[in-house]
PDB file of C-alpha atoms in Angstrom:
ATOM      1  CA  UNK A 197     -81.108-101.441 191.192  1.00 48.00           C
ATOM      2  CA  UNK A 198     -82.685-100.305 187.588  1.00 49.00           C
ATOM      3  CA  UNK A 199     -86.039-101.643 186.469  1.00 49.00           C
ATOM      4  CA  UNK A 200     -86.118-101.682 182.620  1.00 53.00           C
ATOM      5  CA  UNK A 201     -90.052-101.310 182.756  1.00 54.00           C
ATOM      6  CA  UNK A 202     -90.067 -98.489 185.731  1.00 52.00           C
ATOM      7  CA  UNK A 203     -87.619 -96.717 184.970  1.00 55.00           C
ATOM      8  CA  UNK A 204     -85.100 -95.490 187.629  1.00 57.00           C
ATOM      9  CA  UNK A 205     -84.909 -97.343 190.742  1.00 57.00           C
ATOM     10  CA  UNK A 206     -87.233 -94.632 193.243  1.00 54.00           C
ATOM     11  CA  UNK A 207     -85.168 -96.063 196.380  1.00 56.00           C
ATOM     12  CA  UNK A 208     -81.829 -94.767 194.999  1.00 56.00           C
ATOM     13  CA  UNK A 209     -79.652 -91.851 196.169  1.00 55.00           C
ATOM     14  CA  UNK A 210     -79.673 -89.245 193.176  1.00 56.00           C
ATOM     15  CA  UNK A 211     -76.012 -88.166 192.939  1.00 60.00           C
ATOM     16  CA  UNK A 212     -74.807 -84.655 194.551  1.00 60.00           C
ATOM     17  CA  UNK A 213     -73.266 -82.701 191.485  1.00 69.00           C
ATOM     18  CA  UNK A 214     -70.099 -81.587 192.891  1.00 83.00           C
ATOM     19  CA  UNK A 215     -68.834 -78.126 193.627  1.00 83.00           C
ATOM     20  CA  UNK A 216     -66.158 -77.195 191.788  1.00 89.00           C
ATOM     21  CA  UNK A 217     -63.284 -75.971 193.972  1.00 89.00           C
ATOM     22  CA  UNK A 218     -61.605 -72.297 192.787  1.00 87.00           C
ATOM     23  CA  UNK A 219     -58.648 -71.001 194.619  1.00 88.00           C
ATOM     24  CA  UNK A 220     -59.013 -67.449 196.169  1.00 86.00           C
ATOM     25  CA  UNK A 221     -55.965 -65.901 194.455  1.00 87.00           C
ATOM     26  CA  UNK A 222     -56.176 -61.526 195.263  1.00 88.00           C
ATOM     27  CA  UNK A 223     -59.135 -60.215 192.807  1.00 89.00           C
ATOM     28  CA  UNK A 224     -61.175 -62.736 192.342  1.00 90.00           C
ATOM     29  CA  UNK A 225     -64.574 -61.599 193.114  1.00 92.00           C
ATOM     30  CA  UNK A 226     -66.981 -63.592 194.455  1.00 91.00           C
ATOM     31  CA  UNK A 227     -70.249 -63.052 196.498  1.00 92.00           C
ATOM     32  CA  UNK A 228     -71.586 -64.292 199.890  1.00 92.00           C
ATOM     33  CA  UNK A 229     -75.282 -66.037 199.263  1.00 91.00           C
ATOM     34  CA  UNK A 230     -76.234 -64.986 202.623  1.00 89.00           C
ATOM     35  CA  UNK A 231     -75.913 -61.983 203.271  1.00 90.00           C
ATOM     36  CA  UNK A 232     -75.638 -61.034 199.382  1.00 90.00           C
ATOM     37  CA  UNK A 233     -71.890 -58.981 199.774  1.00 92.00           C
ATOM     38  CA  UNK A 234     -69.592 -58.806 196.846  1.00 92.00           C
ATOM     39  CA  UNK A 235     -66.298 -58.174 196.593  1.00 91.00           C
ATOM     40  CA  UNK A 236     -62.627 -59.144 195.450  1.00 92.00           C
ATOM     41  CA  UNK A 237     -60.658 -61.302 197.587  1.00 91.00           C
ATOM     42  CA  UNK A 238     -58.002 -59.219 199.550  1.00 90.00           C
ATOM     43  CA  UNK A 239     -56.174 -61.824 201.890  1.00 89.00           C
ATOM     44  CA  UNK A 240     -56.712 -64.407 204.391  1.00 85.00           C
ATOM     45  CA  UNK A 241     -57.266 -63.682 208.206  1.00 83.00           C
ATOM     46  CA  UNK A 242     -57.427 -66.968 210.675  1.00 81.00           C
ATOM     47  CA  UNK A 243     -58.354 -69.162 207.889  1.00 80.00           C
ATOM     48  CA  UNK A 244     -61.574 -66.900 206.877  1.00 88.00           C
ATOM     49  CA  UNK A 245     -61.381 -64.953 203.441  1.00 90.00           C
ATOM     50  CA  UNK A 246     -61.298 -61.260 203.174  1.00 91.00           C
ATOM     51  CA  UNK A 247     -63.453 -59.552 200.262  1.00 92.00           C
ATOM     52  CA  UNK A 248     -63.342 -55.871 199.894  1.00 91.00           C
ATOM     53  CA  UNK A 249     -66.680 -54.511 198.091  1.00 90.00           C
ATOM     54  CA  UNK A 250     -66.544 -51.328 195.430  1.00 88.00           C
ATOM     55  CA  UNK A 251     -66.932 -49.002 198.348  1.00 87.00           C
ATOM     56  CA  UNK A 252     -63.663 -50.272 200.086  1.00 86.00           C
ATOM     57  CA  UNK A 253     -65.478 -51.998 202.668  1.00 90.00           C
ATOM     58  CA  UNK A 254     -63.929 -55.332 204.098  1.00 91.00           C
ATOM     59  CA  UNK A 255     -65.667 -58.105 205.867  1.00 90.00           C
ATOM     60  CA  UNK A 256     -64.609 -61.549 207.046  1.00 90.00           C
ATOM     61  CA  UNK A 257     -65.723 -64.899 205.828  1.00 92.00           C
ATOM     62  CA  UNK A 258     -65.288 -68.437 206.588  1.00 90.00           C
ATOM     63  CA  UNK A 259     -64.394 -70.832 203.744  1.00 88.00           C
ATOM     64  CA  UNK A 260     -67.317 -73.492 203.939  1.00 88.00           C
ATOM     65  CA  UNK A 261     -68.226 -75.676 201.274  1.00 90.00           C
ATOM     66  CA  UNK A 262     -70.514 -74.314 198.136  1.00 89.00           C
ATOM     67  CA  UNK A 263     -70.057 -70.644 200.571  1.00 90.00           C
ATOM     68  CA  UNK A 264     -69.739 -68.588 197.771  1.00 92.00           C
ATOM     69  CA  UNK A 265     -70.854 -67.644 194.387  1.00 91.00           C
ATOM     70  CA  UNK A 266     -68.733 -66.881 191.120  1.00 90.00           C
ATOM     71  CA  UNK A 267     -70.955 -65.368 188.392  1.00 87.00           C
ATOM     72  CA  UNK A 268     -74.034 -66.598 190.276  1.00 86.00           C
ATOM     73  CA  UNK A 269     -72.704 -70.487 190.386  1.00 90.00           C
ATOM     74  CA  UNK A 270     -72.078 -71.775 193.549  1.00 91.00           C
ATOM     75  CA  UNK A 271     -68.383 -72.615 194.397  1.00 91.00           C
ATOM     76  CA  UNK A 272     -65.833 -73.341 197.011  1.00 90.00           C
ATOM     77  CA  UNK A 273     -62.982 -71.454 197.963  1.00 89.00           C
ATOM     78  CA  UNK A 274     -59.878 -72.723 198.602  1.00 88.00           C
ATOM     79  CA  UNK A 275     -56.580 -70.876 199.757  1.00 85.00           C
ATOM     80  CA  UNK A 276     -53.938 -70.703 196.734  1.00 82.00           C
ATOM     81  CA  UNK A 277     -50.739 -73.148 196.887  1.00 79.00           C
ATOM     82  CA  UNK A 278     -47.823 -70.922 197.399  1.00 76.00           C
ATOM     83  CA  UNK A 279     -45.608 -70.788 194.551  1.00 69.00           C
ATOM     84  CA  UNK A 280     -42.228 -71.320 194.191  1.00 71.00           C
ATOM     85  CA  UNK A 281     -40.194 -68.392 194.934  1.00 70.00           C
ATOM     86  CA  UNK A 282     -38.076 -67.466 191.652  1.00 75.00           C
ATOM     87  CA  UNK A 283     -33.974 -67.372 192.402  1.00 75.00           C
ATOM     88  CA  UNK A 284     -33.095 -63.870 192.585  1.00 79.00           C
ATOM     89  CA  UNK A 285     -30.623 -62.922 189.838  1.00 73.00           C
ATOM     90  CA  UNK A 286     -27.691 -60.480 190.382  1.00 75.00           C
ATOM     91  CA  UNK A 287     -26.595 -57.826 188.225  1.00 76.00           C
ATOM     92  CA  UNK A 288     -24.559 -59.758 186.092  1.00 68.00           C
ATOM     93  CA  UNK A 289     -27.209 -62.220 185.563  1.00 70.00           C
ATOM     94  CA  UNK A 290     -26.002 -64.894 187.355  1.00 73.00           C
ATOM     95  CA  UNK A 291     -28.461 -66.577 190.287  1.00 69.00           C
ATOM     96  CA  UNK A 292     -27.554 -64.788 193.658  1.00 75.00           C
ATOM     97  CA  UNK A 293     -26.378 -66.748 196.480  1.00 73.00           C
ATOM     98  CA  UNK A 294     -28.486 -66.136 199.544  1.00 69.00           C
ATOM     99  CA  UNK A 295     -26.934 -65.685 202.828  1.00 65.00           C
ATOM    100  CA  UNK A 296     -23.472 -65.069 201.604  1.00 63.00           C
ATOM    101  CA  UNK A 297     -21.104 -64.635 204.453  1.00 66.00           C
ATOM    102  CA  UNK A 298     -17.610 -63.111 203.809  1.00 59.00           C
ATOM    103  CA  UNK A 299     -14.797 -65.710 203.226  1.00 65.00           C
ATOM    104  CA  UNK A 300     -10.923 -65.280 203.156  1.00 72.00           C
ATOM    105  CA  UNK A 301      -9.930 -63.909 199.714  1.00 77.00           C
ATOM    106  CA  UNK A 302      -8.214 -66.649 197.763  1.00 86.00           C
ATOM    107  CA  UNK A 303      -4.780 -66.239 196.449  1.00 91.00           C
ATOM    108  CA  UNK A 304      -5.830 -65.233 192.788  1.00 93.00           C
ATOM    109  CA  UNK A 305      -6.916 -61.730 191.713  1.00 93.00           C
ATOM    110  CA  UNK A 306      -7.689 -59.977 188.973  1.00 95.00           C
ATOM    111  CA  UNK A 307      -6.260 -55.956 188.455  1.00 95.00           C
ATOM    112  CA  UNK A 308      -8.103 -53.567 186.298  1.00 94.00           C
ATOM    113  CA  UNK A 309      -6.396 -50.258 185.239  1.00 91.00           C
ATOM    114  CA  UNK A 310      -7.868 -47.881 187.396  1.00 89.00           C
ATOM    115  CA  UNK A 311     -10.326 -46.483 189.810  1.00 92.00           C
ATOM    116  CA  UNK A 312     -13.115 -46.426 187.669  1.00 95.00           C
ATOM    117  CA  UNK A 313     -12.786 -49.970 186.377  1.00 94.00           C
ATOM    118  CA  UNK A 314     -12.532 -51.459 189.656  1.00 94.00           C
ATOM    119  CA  UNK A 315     -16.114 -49.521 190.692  1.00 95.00           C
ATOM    120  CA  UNK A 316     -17.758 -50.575 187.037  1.00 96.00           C
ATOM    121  CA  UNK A 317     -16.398 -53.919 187.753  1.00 95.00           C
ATOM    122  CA  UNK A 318     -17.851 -54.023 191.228  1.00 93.00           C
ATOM    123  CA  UNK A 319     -21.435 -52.861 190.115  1.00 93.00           C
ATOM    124  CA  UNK A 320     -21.708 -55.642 187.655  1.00 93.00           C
ATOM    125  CA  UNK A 321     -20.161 -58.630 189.001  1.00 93.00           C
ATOM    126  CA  UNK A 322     -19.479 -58.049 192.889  1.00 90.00           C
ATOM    127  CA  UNK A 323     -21.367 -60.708 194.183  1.00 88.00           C
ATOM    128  CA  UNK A 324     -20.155 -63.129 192.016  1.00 88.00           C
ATOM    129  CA  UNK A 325     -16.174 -62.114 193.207  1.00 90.00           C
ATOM    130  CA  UNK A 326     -17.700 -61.912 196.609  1.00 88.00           C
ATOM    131  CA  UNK A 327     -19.019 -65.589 195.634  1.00 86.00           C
ATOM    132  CA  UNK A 328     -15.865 -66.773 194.801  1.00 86.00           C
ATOM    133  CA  UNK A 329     -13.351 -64.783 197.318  1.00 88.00           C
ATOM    134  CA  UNK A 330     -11.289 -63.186 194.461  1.00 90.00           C
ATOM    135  CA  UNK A 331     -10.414 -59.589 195.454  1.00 92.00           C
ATOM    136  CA  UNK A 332     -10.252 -56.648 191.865  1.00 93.00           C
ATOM    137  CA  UNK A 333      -7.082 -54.532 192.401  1.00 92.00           C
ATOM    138  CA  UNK A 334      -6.219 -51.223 190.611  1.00 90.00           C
ATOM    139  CA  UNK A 335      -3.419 -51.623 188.417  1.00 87.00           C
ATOM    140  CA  UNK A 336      -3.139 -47.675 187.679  1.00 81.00           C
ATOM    141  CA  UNK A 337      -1.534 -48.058 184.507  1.00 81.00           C
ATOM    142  CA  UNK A 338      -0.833 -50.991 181.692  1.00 87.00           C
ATOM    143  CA  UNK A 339       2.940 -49.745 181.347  1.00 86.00           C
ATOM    144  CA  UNK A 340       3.707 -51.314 184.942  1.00 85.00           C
ATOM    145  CA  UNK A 341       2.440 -54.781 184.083  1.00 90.00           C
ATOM    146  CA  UNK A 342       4.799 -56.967 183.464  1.00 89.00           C
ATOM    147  CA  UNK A 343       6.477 -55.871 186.591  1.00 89.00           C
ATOM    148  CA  UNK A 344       3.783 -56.142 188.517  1.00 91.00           C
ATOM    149  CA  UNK A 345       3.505 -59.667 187.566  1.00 93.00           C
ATOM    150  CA  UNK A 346       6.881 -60.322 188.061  1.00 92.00           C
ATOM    151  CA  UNK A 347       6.495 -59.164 191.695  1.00 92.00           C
ATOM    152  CA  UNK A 348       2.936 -60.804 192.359  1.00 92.00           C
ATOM    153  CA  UNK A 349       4.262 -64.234 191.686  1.00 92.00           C
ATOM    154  CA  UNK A 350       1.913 -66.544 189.828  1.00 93.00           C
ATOM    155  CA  UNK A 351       1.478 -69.548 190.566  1.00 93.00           C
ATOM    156  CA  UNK A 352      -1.773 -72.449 189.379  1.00 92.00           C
ATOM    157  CA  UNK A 353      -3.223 -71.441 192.621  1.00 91.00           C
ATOM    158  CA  UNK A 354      -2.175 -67.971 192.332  1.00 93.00           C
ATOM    159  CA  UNK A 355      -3.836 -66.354 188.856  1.00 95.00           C
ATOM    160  CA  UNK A 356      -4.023 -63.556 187.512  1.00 95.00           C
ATOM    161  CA  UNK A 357      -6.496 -61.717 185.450  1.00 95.00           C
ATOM    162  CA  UNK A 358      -6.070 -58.545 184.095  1.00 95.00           C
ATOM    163  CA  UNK A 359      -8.200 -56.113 182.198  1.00 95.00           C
ATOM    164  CA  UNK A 360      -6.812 -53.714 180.015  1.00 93.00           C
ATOM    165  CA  UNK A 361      -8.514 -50.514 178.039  1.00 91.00           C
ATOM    166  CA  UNK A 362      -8.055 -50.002 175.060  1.00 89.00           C
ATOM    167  CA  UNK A 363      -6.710 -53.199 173.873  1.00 90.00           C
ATOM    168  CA  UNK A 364      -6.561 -52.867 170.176  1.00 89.00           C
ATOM    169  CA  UNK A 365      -4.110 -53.936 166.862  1.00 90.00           C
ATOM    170  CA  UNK A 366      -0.908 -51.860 167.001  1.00 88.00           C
ATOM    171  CA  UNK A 367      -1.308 -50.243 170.356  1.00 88.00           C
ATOM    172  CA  UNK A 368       0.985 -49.310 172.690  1.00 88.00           C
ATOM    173  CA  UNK A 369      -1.853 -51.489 175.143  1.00 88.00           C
ATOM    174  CA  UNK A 370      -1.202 -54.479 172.873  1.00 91.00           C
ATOM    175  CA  UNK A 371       2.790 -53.789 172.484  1.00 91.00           C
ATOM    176  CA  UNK A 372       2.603 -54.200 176.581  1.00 89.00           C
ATOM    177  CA  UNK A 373       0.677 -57.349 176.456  1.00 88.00           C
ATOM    178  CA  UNK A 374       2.597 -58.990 173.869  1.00 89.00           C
ATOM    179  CA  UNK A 375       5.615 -59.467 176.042  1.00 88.00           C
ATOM    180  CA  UNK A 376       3.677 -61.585 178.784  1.00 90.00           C
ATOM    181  CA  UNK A 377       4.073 -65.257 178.689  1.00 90.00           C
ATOM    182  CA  UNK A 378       2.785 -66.661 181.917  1.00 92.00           C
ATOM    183  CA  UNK A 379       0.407 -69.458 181.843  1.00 94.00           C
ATOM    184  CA  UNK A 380      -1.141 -68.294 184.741  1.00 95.00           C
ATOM    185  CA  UNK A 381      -1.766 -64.832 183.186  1.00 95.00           C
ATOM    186  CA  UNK A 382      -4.543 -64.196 181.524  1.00 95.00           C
ATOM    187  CA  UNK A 383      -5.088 -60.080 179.967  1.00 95.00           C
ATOM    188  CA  UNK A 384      -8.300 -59.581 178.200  1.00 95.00           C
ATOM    189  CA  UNK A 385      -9.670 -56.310 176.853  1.00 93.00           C
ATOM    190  CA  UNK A 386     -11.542 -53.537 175.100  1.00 93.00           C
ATOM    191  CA  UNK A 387     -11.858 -51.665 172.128  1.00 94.00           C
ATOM    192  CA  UNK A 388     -12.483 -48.593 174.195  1.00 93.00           C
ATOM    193  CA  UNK A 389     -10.354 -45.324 175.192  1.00 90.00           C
ATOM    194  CA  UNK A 390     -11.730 -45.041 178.245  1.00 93.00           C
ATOM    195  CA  UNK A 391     -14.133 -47.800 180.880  1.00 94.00           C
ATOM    196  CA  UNK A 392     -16.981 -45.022 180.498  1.00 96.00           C
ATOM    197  CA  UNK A 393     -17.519 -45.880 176.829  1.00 95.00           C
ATOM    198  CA  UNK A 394     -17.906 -49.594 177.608  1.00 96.00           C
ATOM    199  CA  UNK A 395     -21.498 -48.213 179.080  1.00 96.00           C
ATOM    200  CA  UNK A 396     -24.166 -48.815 176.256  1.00 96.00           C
ATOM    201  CA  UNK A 397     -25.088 -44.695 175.833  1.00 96.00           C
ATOM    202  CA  UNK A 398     -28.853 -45.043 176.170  1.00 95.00           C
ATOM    203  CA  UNK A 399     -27.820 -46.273 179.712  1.00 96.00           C
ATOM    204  CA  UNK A 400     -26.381 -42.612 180.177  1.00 96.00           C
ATOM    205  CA  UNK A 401     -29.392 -41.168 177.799  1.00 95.00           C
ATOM    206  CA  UNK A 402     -27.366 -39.822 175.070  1.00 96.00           C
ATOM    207  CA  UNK A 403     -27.203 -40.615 171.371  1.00 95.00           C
ATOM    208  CA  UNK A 404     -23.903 -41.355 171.523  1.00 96.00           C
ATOM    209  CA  UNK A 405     -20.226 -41.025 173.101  1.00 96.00           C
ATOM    210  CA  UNK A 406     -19.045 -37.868 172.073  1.00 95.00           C
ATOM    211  CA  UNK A 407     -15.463 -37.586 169.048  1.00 93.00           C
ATOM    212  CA  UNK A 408     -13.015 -36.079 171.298  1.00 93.00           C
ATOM    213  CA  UNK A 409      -9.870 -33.852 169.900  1.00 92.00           C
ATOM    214  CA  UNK A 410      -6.649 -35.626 169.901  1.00 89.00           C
ATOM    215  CA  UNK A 411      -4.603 -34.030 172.738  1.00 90.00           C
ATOM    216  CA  UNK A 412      -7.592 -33.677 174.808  1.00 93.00           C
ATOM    217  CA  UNK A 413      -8.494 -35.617 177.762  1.00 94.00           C
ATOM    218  CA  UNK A 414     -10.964 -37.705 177.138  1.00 94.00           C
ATOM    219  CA  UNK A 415     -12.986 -37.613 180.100  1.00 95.00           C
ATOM    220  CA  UNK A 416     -12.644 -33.858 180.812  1.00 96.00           C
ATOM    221  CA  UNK A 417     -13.899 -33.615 177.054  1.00 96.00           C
ATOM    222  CA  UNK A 418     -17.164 -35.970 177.341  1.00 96.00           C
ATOM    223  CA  UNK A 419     -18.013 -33.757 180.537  1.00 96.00           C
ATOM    224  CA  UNK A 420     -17.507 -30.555 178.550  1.00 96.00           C
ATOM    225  CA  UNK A 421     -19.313 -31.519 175.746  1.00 96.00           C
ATOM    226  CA  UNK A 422     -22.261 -33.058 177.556  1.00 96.00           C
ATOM    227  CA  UNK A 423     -22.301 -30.116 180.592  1.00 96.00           C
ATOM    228  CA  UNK A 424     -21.432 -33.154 183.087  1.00 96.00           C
ATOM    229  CA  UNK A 425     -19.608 -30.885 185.374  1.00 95.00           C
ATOM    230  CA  UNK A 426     -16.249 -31.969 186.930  1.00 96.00           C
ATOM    231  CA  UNK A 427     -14.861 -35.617 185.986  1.00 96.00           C
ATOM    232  CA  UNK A 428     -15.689 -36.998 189.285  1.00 95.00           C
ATOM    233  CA  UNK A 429     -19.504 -35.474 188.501  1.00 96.00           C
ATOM    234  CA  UNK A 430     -19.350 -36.843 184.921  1.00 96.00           C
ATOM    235  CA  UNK A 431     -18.693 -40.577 186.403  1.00 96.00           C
ATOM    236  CA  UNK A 432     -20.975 -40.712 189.166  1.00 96.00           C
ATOM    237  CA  UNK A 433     -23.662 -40.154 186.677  1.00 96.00           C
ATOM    238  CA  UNK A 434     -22.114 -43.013 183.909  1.00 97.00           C
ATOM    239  CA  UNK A 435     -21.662 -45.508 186.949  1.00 96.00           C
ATOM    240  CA  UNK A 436     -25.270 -44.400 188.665  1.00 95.00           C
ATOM    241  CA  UNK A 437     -26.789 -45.210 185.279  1.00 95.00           C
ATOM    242  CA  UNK A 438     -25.762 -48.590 185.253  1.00 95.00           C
ATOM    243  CA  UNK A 439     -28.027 -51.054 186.846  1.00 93.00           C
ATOM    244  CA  UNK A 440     -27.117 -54.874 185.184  1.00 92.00           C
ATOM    245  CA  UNK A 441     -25.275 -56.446 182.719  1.00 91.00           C
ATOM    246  CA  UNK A 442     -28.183 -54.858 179.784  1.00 93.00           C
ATOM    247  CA  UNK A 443     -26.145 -51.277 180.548  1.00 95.00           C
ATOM    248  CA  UNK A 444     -22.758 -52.508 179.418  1.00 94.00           C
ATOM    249  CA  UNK A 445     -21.194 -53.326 175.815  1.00 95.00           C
ATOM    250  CA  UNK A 446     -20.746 -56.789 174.751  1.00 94.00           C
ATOM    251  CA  UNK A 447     -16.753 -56.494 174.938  1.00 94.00           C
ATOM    252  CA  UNK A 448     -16.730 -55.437 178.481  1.00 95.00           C
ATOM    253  CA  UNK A 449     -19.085 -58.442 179.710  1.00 94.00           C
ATOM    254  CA  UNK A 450     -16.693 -61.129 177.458  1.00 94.00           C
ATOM    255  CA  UNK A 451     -13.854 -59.931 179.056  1.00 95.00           C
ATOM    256  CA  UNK A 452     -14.860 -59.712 182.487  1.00 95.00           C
ATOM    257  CA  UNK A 453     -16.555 -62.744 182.369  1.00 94.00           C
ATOM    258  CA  UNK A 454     -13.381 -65.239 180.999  1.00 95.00           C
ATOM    259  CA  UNK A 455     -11.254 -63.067 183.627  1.00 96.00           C
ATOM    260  CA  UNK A 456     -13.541 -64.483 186.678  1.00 94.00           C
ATOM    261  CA  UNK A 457     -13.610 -68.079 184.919  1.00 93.00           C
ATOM    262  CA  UNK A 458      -9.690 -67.863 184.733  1.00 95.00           C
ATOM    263  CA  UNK A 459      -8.977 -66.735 187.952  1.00 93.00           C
ATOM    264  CA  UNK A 460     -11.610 -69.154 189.698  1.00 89.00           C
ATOM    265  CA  UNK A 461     -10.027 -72.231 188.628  1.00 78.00           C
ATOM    266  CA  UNK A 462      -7.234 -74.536 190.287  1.00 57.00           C
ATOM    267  CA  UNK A 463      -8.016 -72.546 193.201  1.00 50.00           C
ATOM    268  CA  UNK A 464      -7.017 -74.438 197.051  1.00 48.00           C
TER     269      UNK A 464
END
């Protein structure tokens, strides 16, 4: 009760001014009023805090109310809420799937031309095929193709998705590719002479892909030029180099990417 001529009413509980509550997230220093230690918070032990002082010292504290003091203001420590764990994200950007157990390859696949495009291939996107159960096959070759199709026998539920190098205007690539028409076909491609190139060069820490000689091959040229060694030496470094999608060229990820969409659909 308040008493316009006395003032406050004497008989009344003053109110407590509450302690503000401050969550002991790793760093935060604080100090013990007790026994006058400082230090960061470390961790928690058996629901006490840990604080380390500047000489590396840990002791053990329980969290009471008002126990502590932050820049010389009392304060009570809480334990942090855990966050959220962020999805993990694969090398080809998509979210990974945790737990993945192996599952029978579905009928679909998708053929590269070679060794080297199946391991590139692989590094980027692997746990996405894995994902989906679609099996990449060496083709060895884009002269073979529409014989190999012929033989593979496509079907709605049996797709195929193949990348070729090299895929440009006027090609013998392109002059291949032309004569497939097979709605459950899909060829995509790239501008490049060889899968190496499709590896963005500051991946590999060079300027640029070296101009190699007509009548030269092209890989036993880059390694030459570069001092890469052998072949074999040359492409262990390219595919070492590459660690995510941010390593390869544009025109390698678009075709990749509408090969997995193709071959993943209308599947049993």
């Amino acid at each position: 009760m308040r008493s316009h001529d006395y003032g406050r009413d004497i008989l009344s509980t003053p109110k407590r001014k509450k302690v503000p509550e401050i969550a002991a997230e790793p760093g935060l220093v604080v100090e013990d009023p007790a026994s006058g230690f400082c230090g960061a918070v470390v961790k928690f032990e058996y629901g006490q805090v840990v604080l380390e002082d500047r000489h590396g010292r840990h002791r053990l504290f329980p969290l009471h109310p008002a126990g502590f003091l932050v820049d010389g203001k009392p304060v009570t420590l809480v334990k942090p809420m855990p966050q959220p764990q962020k999805p993990k994200i694969t090398a080809s950007g998509s979210v990974k799937v945790e737990g993945l157990r192996a599952q029978t390859a579905k009928a679909s696949r998708i053929w590269v031309e070679g060794k080297h495009d199946a391991e590139l291939v692989e590094r980027v996107w692997g746990h996405d095929l894995r994902v989906e159960g679609i099996v990449v096959e060496p083709l060895h070759g884009v002269d073979e193709l529409p014989q190999r199709i012929a033989e593979f026998g496509t079907a709605p539920h049996r797709r195929l998705g193949v990348l070729v190098d090299h895929l440009v205007a006027n090609s013998k690539e392109q002059r291949v590719v032309d004569q497939i028409r097979d709605d459950n076909v899909l060829v995509t491609g790239h501008p490049y002479v060889d899968i190496w190139q499709a590896v963005k060069p500051a991946a590999v820490k060079i300027k640029a892909w070296p101009q190699i000689p007509r009548g030269v091959d092209w890989k036993t040229g880059v390694c030459a030029q570069l001092g890469w060694g052998e072949t074999w030496e040359g492409w262990q470094r390219v595919l070492n180099s590459v660690s995510s999608y941010r390593d390869i060229e544009s025109d390698l990820l678009g075709a990749v990417e509408r090969l997995i969409d193709f071959v993943t659909v209308a599947q049993d």
